[in-house]
Structure formats: C-alpha cells, structure tokens
Amino acid sequence: RVANMAEYTSPHILSDEAILAKGVAAHNIGAYRSAHYQKAFGIHAWYEGLQEHTFRTVQLPLTFQEAKHVVAIHYSKEDEQVLQPLCARIDALMHTHFPQGAFIKLDTRSPKDVVVYDFENENVRKLIDMEIDALPSSQLHDRNALTSAFVTATNRAMQVSTGKEALAMLFKSTRICQDLNKATEFGEDLFSASLTLREWIEEVPRHPEMEFRGFVHNKQLNALTQYFSFVHYPLLEEHGHAIANQIREYFETIKDRIPHDSYIIDFFVAHNRILIIELNPFHIGAGAGLFSWRLDRDRFMNGPFELRVLTSAMQRASSEPDPMDVLPAYWQRYVLQRASSKTAGTWRAPPGAILMVGVGVVTAALLLWYTKRR
C-alpha cells in the first residue's frame, strides 16, 4: 500500500486502464502498478540532474534472457558459465570507470542480504575480525561497539572489484532474485532492468553513523532519522541537531532538481560535503528507522520537522536494549567469540555455520533493514 491513498497521489501510480493498455493481464494489474511505481524512483530517473551530488554511477542494461539466467543460477538450475559474456562486460566497465572497486546493485535494490546471511563468506569474516581487532580493549565487552563493528564490516564487504565478484554476489542474493523475477513476469516487451555500478568511497562504510534517511512530502523534508537505527552513536547524541540543520540547508539547494514531490531520501554526511545515496518511493515498504509509518505518517506528510537519533537513554529504555539482538545468531556467536579471543589469546570460529543458515534467529529490526534497503 502507498502511505494513504486518500491523502497521497502520484503520477507514477497508474490507473487500471493505463496498465491494461500496456498489455498487462488483468490479474497482474496490482503487481505491475507496484513495480512501475518503484522503478520511477530508480537512479536512472534522477542521476542526470544530481550527478555532482551523488556517487559516480554507470549502468549496464540487462537483457531479458540475462535476467532469467541470474534467477536460474540463484536456484542452481543453470551453470554460471552461461553469463560469462556479462561477466566480461562488467570487467570492462570496472577497468574503465572503477579501478578501485565499486558497489553493485540493480536499479532497485542491492544484494546486501548476502553479506549478512552467507555465514561461509570468508571475506565477511576477515572484515569482521579486522573491525573487532581494531577496537580498544575497553570496548571488547561493549555490545553496542561490537554491533557497530559488525555494521562497518558488512558494509565494507559490499565492495567488488571484478565481474566474477559482482556476479557471485548477485547469484547468491534473494533480493536480486526477487527483483528480477518481478521484472520478467510481465514478459520481454515490458522488461527493463540494469546493473548499476557505483563509485566506492571508503569513508562511507567506515562511518555508518553519518548515514541518514529523510521523509519528503510535497518537496518538504519533514522527518530525518539515523539510518542504522539500532546502534547508539555518541556523536549523534551530541551533535545530531547540528548535522540535521546542515542536511536541511543542503536539501533546500537540491530539492528542485529531484523529479518527484514525495519520496524517501538517504544522505551521507561526508567530511567536506553531503552525498545523496538514493531515493525510494514514499511507501510503507521503505524502512522508517526510528519512526513508524503507522504512528508517524501524519508527520511524514505534514511536519513539523523532527530528527530522531538513538540516545543512550532510549536504548536503555527499549524493549530490546541489546543491539546485538538484531544480528543473526551465528554472527552473534562469531563476534562475541572473536572479541573474547583478544583477551584470552585464542580464537576458534563457532561451529555449525552451515546448519545455522536454517536456524539463525533474526529480529524484525534487521529483517526490515536488509529487505527494505538499497
């Protein structure tokens, strides 16, 4: 559902008649309407007018058959070699535009689920080890600090440097499979999908506290939340309102370049500029961070402006005060054992990684974050 159809309209929400005129079957009207609305907020729709305000981006159109192959490989129904030509095209783009690596996604979402749910991923383990090992000894028993280290590590694990790495991540991703299934279900004539390669800026994954989600209605920024809403960042508790004022001032300078009136917008506040990460539809499918679509919809649409960051008092008062509860059970064990090993002088990865794929307990907060995110 769109936030409240009685109060919210968009030219990108097509009528039944307009959808039928495109040749969509009657039973697919709702699915096509949703897919069309979501696609209207893809990078292709806003990048040209905002390219100096976002990450350098190159898009690679997929053919209908390539999309079908990615889905089939995800389900182990085809050999990866069938997409060797696509791999070579990605390699060529990497070599020309992103020799330092890139972030890969579709025009809709990214394969970010892979770095959280692939418990056998050696690169993720290595990065988690590096982030925990870099913590001062005073933070090795601080579950908030350990959760922040996990967030940084999994963000860093999204960097790819070759076509083979990029496709391996796409093949494993349930999110990518879902999106390509949706893109192909209306037939080849209505198919449109692209791989999106984005400039890798190391400052971004290393500073998750500087990522924010904004809620815009009728070109007014009415709410702003820290993006990683389950971690307490002391910097935000102390300086959050100053950062929010900076974002609001910046937004006023760019809002007329955005070809939408209502949307969700993600910002990264770098040391010398603000970057737009992406836009998402103004829709309950977009995670609300420290807000709630049910409780705060009126604020999203009408204001007044409010910033929400997680304070230490809020974290203590929460019904789930332990931030590590949002990690899959396997990674909780891995992180805690790695932290303990720093003082004990021993280290052994927790057993049962493969079995934990089926039984890991994931709280709603992380599930919403990774399924509703870029």
Tab-separated table of C-alpha atoms in Angstrom, residues 18-298:
chain	number	residue	atom	x	y	z
A	18	ALA	CA	-3.367	2.638	-18.292
A	19	ILE	CA	-1.915	-0.681	-17.188
A	20	LEU	CA	-4.279	-2.766	-19.321
A	21	ALA	CA	-3.377	-0.580	-22.299
A	22	LYS	CA	0.211	-1.752	-21.950
A	23	GLY	CA	-0.908	-5.319	-22.474
A	24	VAL	CA	-0.674	-6.422	-18.846
A	25	ALA	CA	-3.077	-9.217	-17.910
A	26	ALA	CA	-5.900	-8.241	-15.571
A	27	HIS	CA	-4.642	-10.498	-12.774
A	28	ASN	CA	-1.248	-8.702	-12.870
A	29	ILE	CA	-2.571	-5.137	-12.569
A	30	GLY	CA	-1.634	-4.702	-8.913
A	31	ALA	CA	1.822	-6.215	-9.325
A	32	TYR	CA	2.580	-4.056	-12.362
A	33	ARG	CA	1.332	-0.891	-10.634
A	34	SER	CA	3.658	-1.542	-7.698
A	35	ALA	CA	6.656	-2.368	-9.908
A	36	HIS	CA	6.106	0.706	-12.092
A	37	TYR	CA	5.868	2.990	-9.058
A	38	GLN	CA	9.029	1.585	-7.514
A	39	LYS	CA	11.002	1.841	-10.750
A	40	ALA	CA	10.109	5.528	-11.106
A	41	PHE	CA	12.496	6.241	-8.216
A	42	GLY	CA	15.448	4.320	-9.643
A	43	ILE	CA	18.791	6.014	-10.235
A	44	HIS	CA	18.088	6.403	-13.950
A	45	ALA	CA	15.240	8.792	-13.078
A	46	TRP	CA	17.287	11.310	-11.088
A	47	TYR	CA	21.013	10.759	-11.679
A	48	GLU	CA	21.471	13.202	-14.564
A	49	GLY	CA	20.226	16.181	-12.579
A	50	LEU	CA	22.108	15.256	-9.408
A	51	GLN	CA	25.266	13.536	-10.540
A	52	GLU	CA	27.557	16.041	-8.814
A	53	HIS	CA	25.664	15.364	-5.577
A	54	THR	CA	25.923	11.589	-5.568
A	55	PHE	CA	28.274	8.703	-6.292
A	56	ARG	CA	29.665	8.405	-9.802
A	57	THR	CA	27.460	5.816	-11.480
A	58	VAL	CA	27.478	3.679	-14.617
A	59	GLN	CA	24.552	1.486	-15.618
A	60	LEU	CA	24.687	-1.696	-17.670
A	61	PRO	CA	21.334	-2.758	-19.202
A	62	LEU	CA	20.424	-6.410	-18.775
A	63	THR	CA	18.709	-8.412	-21.463
A	64	PHE	CA	15.589	-10.368	-20.653
A	65	GLN	CA	17.488	-13.630	-21.010
A	66	GLU	CA	20.360	-12.458	-18.787
A	67	ALA	CA	17.867	-11.640	-16.047
A	68	LYS	CA	16.302	-15.088	-16.410
A	69	HIS	CA	19.749	-16.688	-16.213
A	70	VAL	CA	20.604	-14.865	-12.974
A	71	VAL	CA	17.408	-16.190	-11.381
A	72	ALA	CA	18.054	-19.730	-12.655
A	73	ILE	CA	21.623	-19.699	-11.311
A	74	HIS	CA	20.337	-18.484	-7.935
A	75	TYR	CA	18.241	-21.652	-7.770
A	76	SER	CA	21.145	-23.808	-9.045
A	77	LYS	CA	19.289	-24.622	-12.243
A	78	GLU	CA	21.984	-23.371	-14.625
A	79	ASP	CA	25.759	-23.163	-14.782
A	80	GLU	CA	27.338	-19.757	-14.140
A	81	GLN	CA	29.330	-20.009	-17.382
A	82	VAL	CA	26.210	-19.081	-19.342
A	83	LEU	CA	26.757	-15.483	-18.164
A	84	GLN	CA	30.467	-15.294	-18.995
A	85	PRO	CA	29.807	-12.561	-21.626
A	86	LEU	CA	28.050	-10.459	-18.963
A	87	CYS	CA	30.981	-11.028	-16.626
A	88	ALA	CA	33.335	-9.717	-19.303
A	89	ARG	CA	31.190	-6.600	-19.814
A	90	ILE	CA	31.276	-5.864	-16.081
A	91	ASP	CA	35.049	-6.353	-16.043
A	92	ALA	CA	35.424	-3.837	-18.867
A	93	LEU	CA	33.357	-1.239	-17.008
A	94	MET	CA	35.310	-1.843	-13.805
A	95	HIS	CA	38.614	-1.402	-15.604
A	96	THR	CA	37.490	1.811	-17.300
A	97	HIS	CA	35.456	3.519	-14.587
A	98	PHE	CA	36.098	1.889	-11.208
A	99	PRO	CA	39.675	0.576	-10.879
A	100	GLN	CA	39.363	0.940	-7.074
A	101	GLY	CA	36.231	-1.196	-6.960
A	102	ALA	CA	32.519	-0.441	-6.902
A	103	PHE	CA	29.193	-1.020	-5.197
A	104	ILE	CA	26.864	-3.103	-7.361
A	105	LYS	CA	23.074	-3.183	-7.335
A	106	LEU	CA	20.088	-3.255	-9.631
A	107	ASP	CA	18.291	-0.016	-10.387
A	108	THR	CA	16.026	-1.059	-7.497
A	109	ARG	CA	17.880	-2.849	-4.705
A	110	SER	CA	21.321	-4.173	-3.803
A	111	PRO	CA	22.457	-7.719	-2.859
A	112	LYS	CA	23.090	-6.592	0.717
A	113	ASP	CA	21.426	-9.691	2.133
A	114	VAL	CA	24.416	-11.758	1.003
A	115	VAL	CA	26.903	-10.230	3.451
A	116	VAL	CA	24.527	-10.870	6.370
A	117	TYR	CA	23.212	-14.358	5.623
A	118	ASP	CA	26.165	-16.044	3.890
A	119	PHE	CA	27.819	-17.446	7.017
A	120	GLU	CA	30.534	-19.162	4.985
A	121	ASN	CA	31.717	-15.881	3.419
A	122	GLU	CA	35.432	-15.674	4.219
A	123	ASN	CA	35.661	-12.033	3.189
A	124	VAL	CA	32.942	-11.040	5.653
A	125	ARG	CA	34.679	-12.993	8.415
A	126	LYS	CA	38.002	-11.340	7.629
A	127	LEU	CA	36.480	-7.863	7.750
A	128	ILE	CA	34.621	-8.588	10.992
A	129	ASP	CA	37.916	-9.783	12.511
A	130	MET	CA	39.656	-6.581	11.375
A	131	GLU	CA	36.982	-4.306	12.826
A	132	ILE	CA	36.869	-6.115	16.184
A	133	ASP	CA	40.654	-6.299	16.413
A	134	ALA	CA	40.791	-2.530	15.913
A	135	LEU	CA	38.583	-1.864	18.949
A	136	PRO	CA	40.266	-0.685	22.155
A	137	SER	CA	40.232	-3.255	24.953
A	138	SER	CA	37.686	-1.154	26.848
A	139	GLN	CA	35.101	-1.820	24.114
A	140	LEU	CA	35.558	-5.581	23.694
A	141	HIS	CA	32.684	-6.249	26.093
A	142	ASP	CA	30.582	-3.329	24.811
A	143	ARG	CA	27.815	-4.948	22.776
A	144	ASN	CA	26.928	-1.617	21.146
A	145	ALA	CA	30.534	-1.179	19.947
A	146	LEU	CA	30.640	-4.762	18.694
A	147	THR	CA	27.385	-4.280	16.773
A	148	SER	CA	28.775	-1.098	15.223
A	149	ALA	CA	31.890	-3.033	14.185
A	150	PHE	CA	29.679	-5.664	12.526
A	151	VAL	CA	27.772	-2.954	10.602
A	152	THR	CA	31.025	-1.422	9.364
A	153	ALA	CA	32.434	-4.799	8.335
A	154	THR	CA	29.347	-5.909	6.397
A	155	ASN	CA	29.145	-2.528	4.675
A	156	ARG	CA	32.777	-2.841	3.607
A	157	ALA	CA	32.097	-6.360	2.326
A	158	MET	CA	29.865	-4.901	-0.396
A	159	GLN	CA	32.874	-3.719	-2.412
A	160	VAL	CA	33.502	-5.682	-5.620
A	161	SER	CA	36.470	-5.368	-7.955
A	162	THR	CA	35.766	-7.824	-10.789
A	163	GLY	CA	32.887	-9.125	-12.838
A	164	LYS	CA	33.278	-12.507	-11.163
A	165	GLU	CA	32.920	-10.980	-7.678
A	166	ALA	CA	29.948	-8.888	-8.766
A	167	LEU	CA	28.065	-11.795	-10.317
A	168	ALA	CA	28.834	-14.097	-7.387
A	169	MET	CA	27.110	-11.619	-5.099
A	170	LEU	CA	24.128	-11.235	-7.440
A	171	PHE	CA	23.706	-15.015	-7.807
A	172	LYS	CA	23.552	-15.522	-4.022
A	173	SER	CA	21.126	-12.691	-3.329
A	174	THR	CA	17.487	-13.459	-2.629
A	175	ARG	CA	16.687	-9.744	-3.019
A	176	ILE	CA	18.167	-9.636	-6.519
A	177	CYS	CA	16.335	-12.830	-7.460
A	178	GLN	CA	13.040	-11.372	-6.221
A	179	ASP	CA	13.504	-8.130	-8.140
A	180	LEU	CA	14.469	-9.845	-11.387
A	181	ASN	CA	11.536	-12.232	-11.045
A	182	LYS	CA	9.256	-9.204	-10.797
A	183	ALA	CA	10.948	-7.521	-13.751
A	184	THR	CA	10.490	-10.551	-16.011
A	185	GLU	CA	6.977	-11.620	-15.019
A	186	PHE	CA	5.290	-9.171	-17.423
A	187	GLY	CA	7.107	-10.505	-20.484
A	188	GLU	CA	10.004	-9.403	-22.624
A	189	ASP	CA	8.219	-6.440	-24.232
A	190	LEU	CA	7.737	-4.732	-20.845
A	191	PHE	CA	11.079	-5.840	-19.372
A	192	SER	CA	13.587	-3.247	-18.195
A	193	ALA	CA	16.430	-3.776	-15.723
A	194	SER	CA	20.008	-2.615	-15.349
A	195	LEU	CA	23.032	-3.417	-13.275
A	196	THR	CA	24.219	-0.291	-11.527
A	197	LEU	CA	27.887	0.200	-10.660
A	198	ARG	CA	28.591	2.991	-8.184
A	199	GLU	CA	31.832	4.612	-7.120
A	200	TRP	CA	33.313	3.106	-3.960
A	201	ILE	CA	34.167	5.765	-1.357
A	202	GLU	CA	35.755	4.099	1.669
A	203	GLU	CA	34.627	6.866	4.014
A	204	VAL	CA	31.010	5.728	3.634
A	205	PRO	CA	31.180	2.186	5.068
A	206	ARG	CA	33.619	3.316	7.739
A	207	HIS	CA	31.202	5.921	9.101
A	208	PRO	CA	27.723	4.353	9.283
A	209	GLU	CA	26.737	6.933	11.890
A	210	MET	CA	26.736	9.591	9.148
A	211	GLU	CA	24.023	7.956	7.073
A	212	PHE	CA	20.511	9.384	7.430
A	213	ARG	CA	17.063	8.700	5.987
A	214	GLY	CA	14.723	11.599	5.202
A	215	PHE	CA	10.973	11.664	4.547
A	216	VAL	CA	9.843	14.194	1.946
A	217	HIS	CA	6.264	15.098	1.053
A	218	ASN	CA	5.315	17.920	-1.329
A	219	LYS	CA	9.017	18.839	-1.501
A	220	GLN	CA	9.252	19.378	2.265
A	221	LEU	CA	11.721	17.412	4.381
A	222	ASN	CA	9.534	16.586	7.355
A	223	ALA	CA	11.483	13.895	9.224
A	224	LEU	CA	15.044	12.612	9.492
A	225	THR	CA	16.385	9.504	11.247
A	226	GLN	CA	19.785	7.906	11.635
A	227	TYR	CA	19.859	5.062	9.145
A	228	PHE	CA	21.347	2.339	11.353
A	229	SER	CA	18.739	2.880	14.000
A	230	PHE	CA	19.698	0.017	16.331
A	231	VAL	CA	23.171	1.359	17.217
A	232	HIS	CA	23.836	4.172	19.685
A	233	TYR	CA	26.362	6.633	18.258
A	234	PRO	CA	27.514	9.182	20.903
A	235	LEU	CA	28.449	11.628	18.127
A	236	LEU	CA	24.812	11.813	17.031
A	237	GLU	CA	23.507	12.250	20.541
A	238	GLU	CA	25.825	15.228	20.984
A	239	HIS	CA	25.806	16.789	17.517
A	240	GLY	CA	22.728	15.342	15.799
A	241	HIS	CA	20.752	18.564	15.622
A	242	ALA	CA	23.682	20.479	14.112
A	243	ILE	CA	24.080	17.734	11.484
A	244	ALA	CA	20.328	17.798	10.806
A	245	ASN	CA	20.427	21.555	10.242
A	246	GLN	CA	23.265	21.032	7.778
A	247	ILE	CA	21.228	18.414	5.906
A	248	ARG	CA	18.109	20.620	5.859
A	249	GLU	CA	20.037	23.572	4.450
A	250	TYR	CA	21.587	21.336	1.816
A	251	PHE	CA	18.240	19.822	0.884
A	252	GLU	CA	16.797	23.250	0.084
A	253	THR	CA	19.534	23.724	-2.529
A	254	ILE	CA	18.824	20.489	-4.403
A	255	LYS	CA	15.138	19.678	-3.936
A	256	ASP	CA	14.048	21.334	-7.183
A	257	ARG	CA	16.424	19.078	-9.124
A	258	ILE	CA	14.616	15.971	-7.908
A	259	PRO	CA	11.847	14.888	-10.326
A	260	HIS	CA	9.440	13.897	-7.541
A	261	ASP	CA	7.422	15.719	-4.916
A	262	SER	CA	7.227	12.923	-2.333
A	263	TYR	CA	9.886	10.296	-1.651
A	264	ILE	CA	12.313	8.780	0.844
A	265	ILE	CA	15.877	10.072	0.507
A	266	ASP	CA	19.083	8.724	2.030
A	267	PHE	CA	22.008	11.058	2.752
A	268	PHE	CA	25.633	10.540	3.698
A	269	VAL	CA	27.319	13.427	5.510
A	270	ALA	CA	30.966	13.310	4.471
A	271	HIS	CA	33.735	15.405	5.994
A	272	ASN	CA	33.513	18.013	3.242
A	273	ARG	CA	30.147	17.515	1.521
A	274	ILE	CA	26.782	15.781	1.626
A	275	LEU	CA	26.030	12.952	-0.792
A	276	ILE	CA	22.675	11.602	-1.915
A	277	ILE	CA	22.765	7.815	-1.662
A	278	GLU	CA	19.411	7.013	-3.232
A	279	LEU	CA	15.700	7.731	-3.451
A	280	ASN	CA	12.930	5.314	-2.542
A	281	PRO	CA	9.171	5.513	-3.076
A	282	PHE	CA	7.083	7.300	-0.457
A	283	HIS	CA	5.696	3.996	0.696
A	284	ILE	CA	5.432	1.835	3.795
A	285	GLY	CA	7.813	-0.614	2.117
A	286	ALA	CA	10.666	1.798	2.922
A	287	GLY	CA	12.064	1.280	6.408
A	288	ALA	CA	11.181	4.085	8.809
A	289	GLY	CA	14.215	3.844	11.106
A	290	LEU	CA	13.338	5.348	14.486
A	291	PHE	CA	9.954	6.446	13.152
A	292	SER	CA	6.902	4.349	12.311
A	293	TRP	CA	4.662	4.508	9.261
A	294	ARG	CA	1.712	3.644	11.457
A	295	LEU	CA	2.399	6.211	14.177
A	296	ASP	CA	4.220	8.967	12.264
A	297	ARG	CA	2.547	9.055	8.855
A	298	ASP	CA	0.994	12.453	9.575
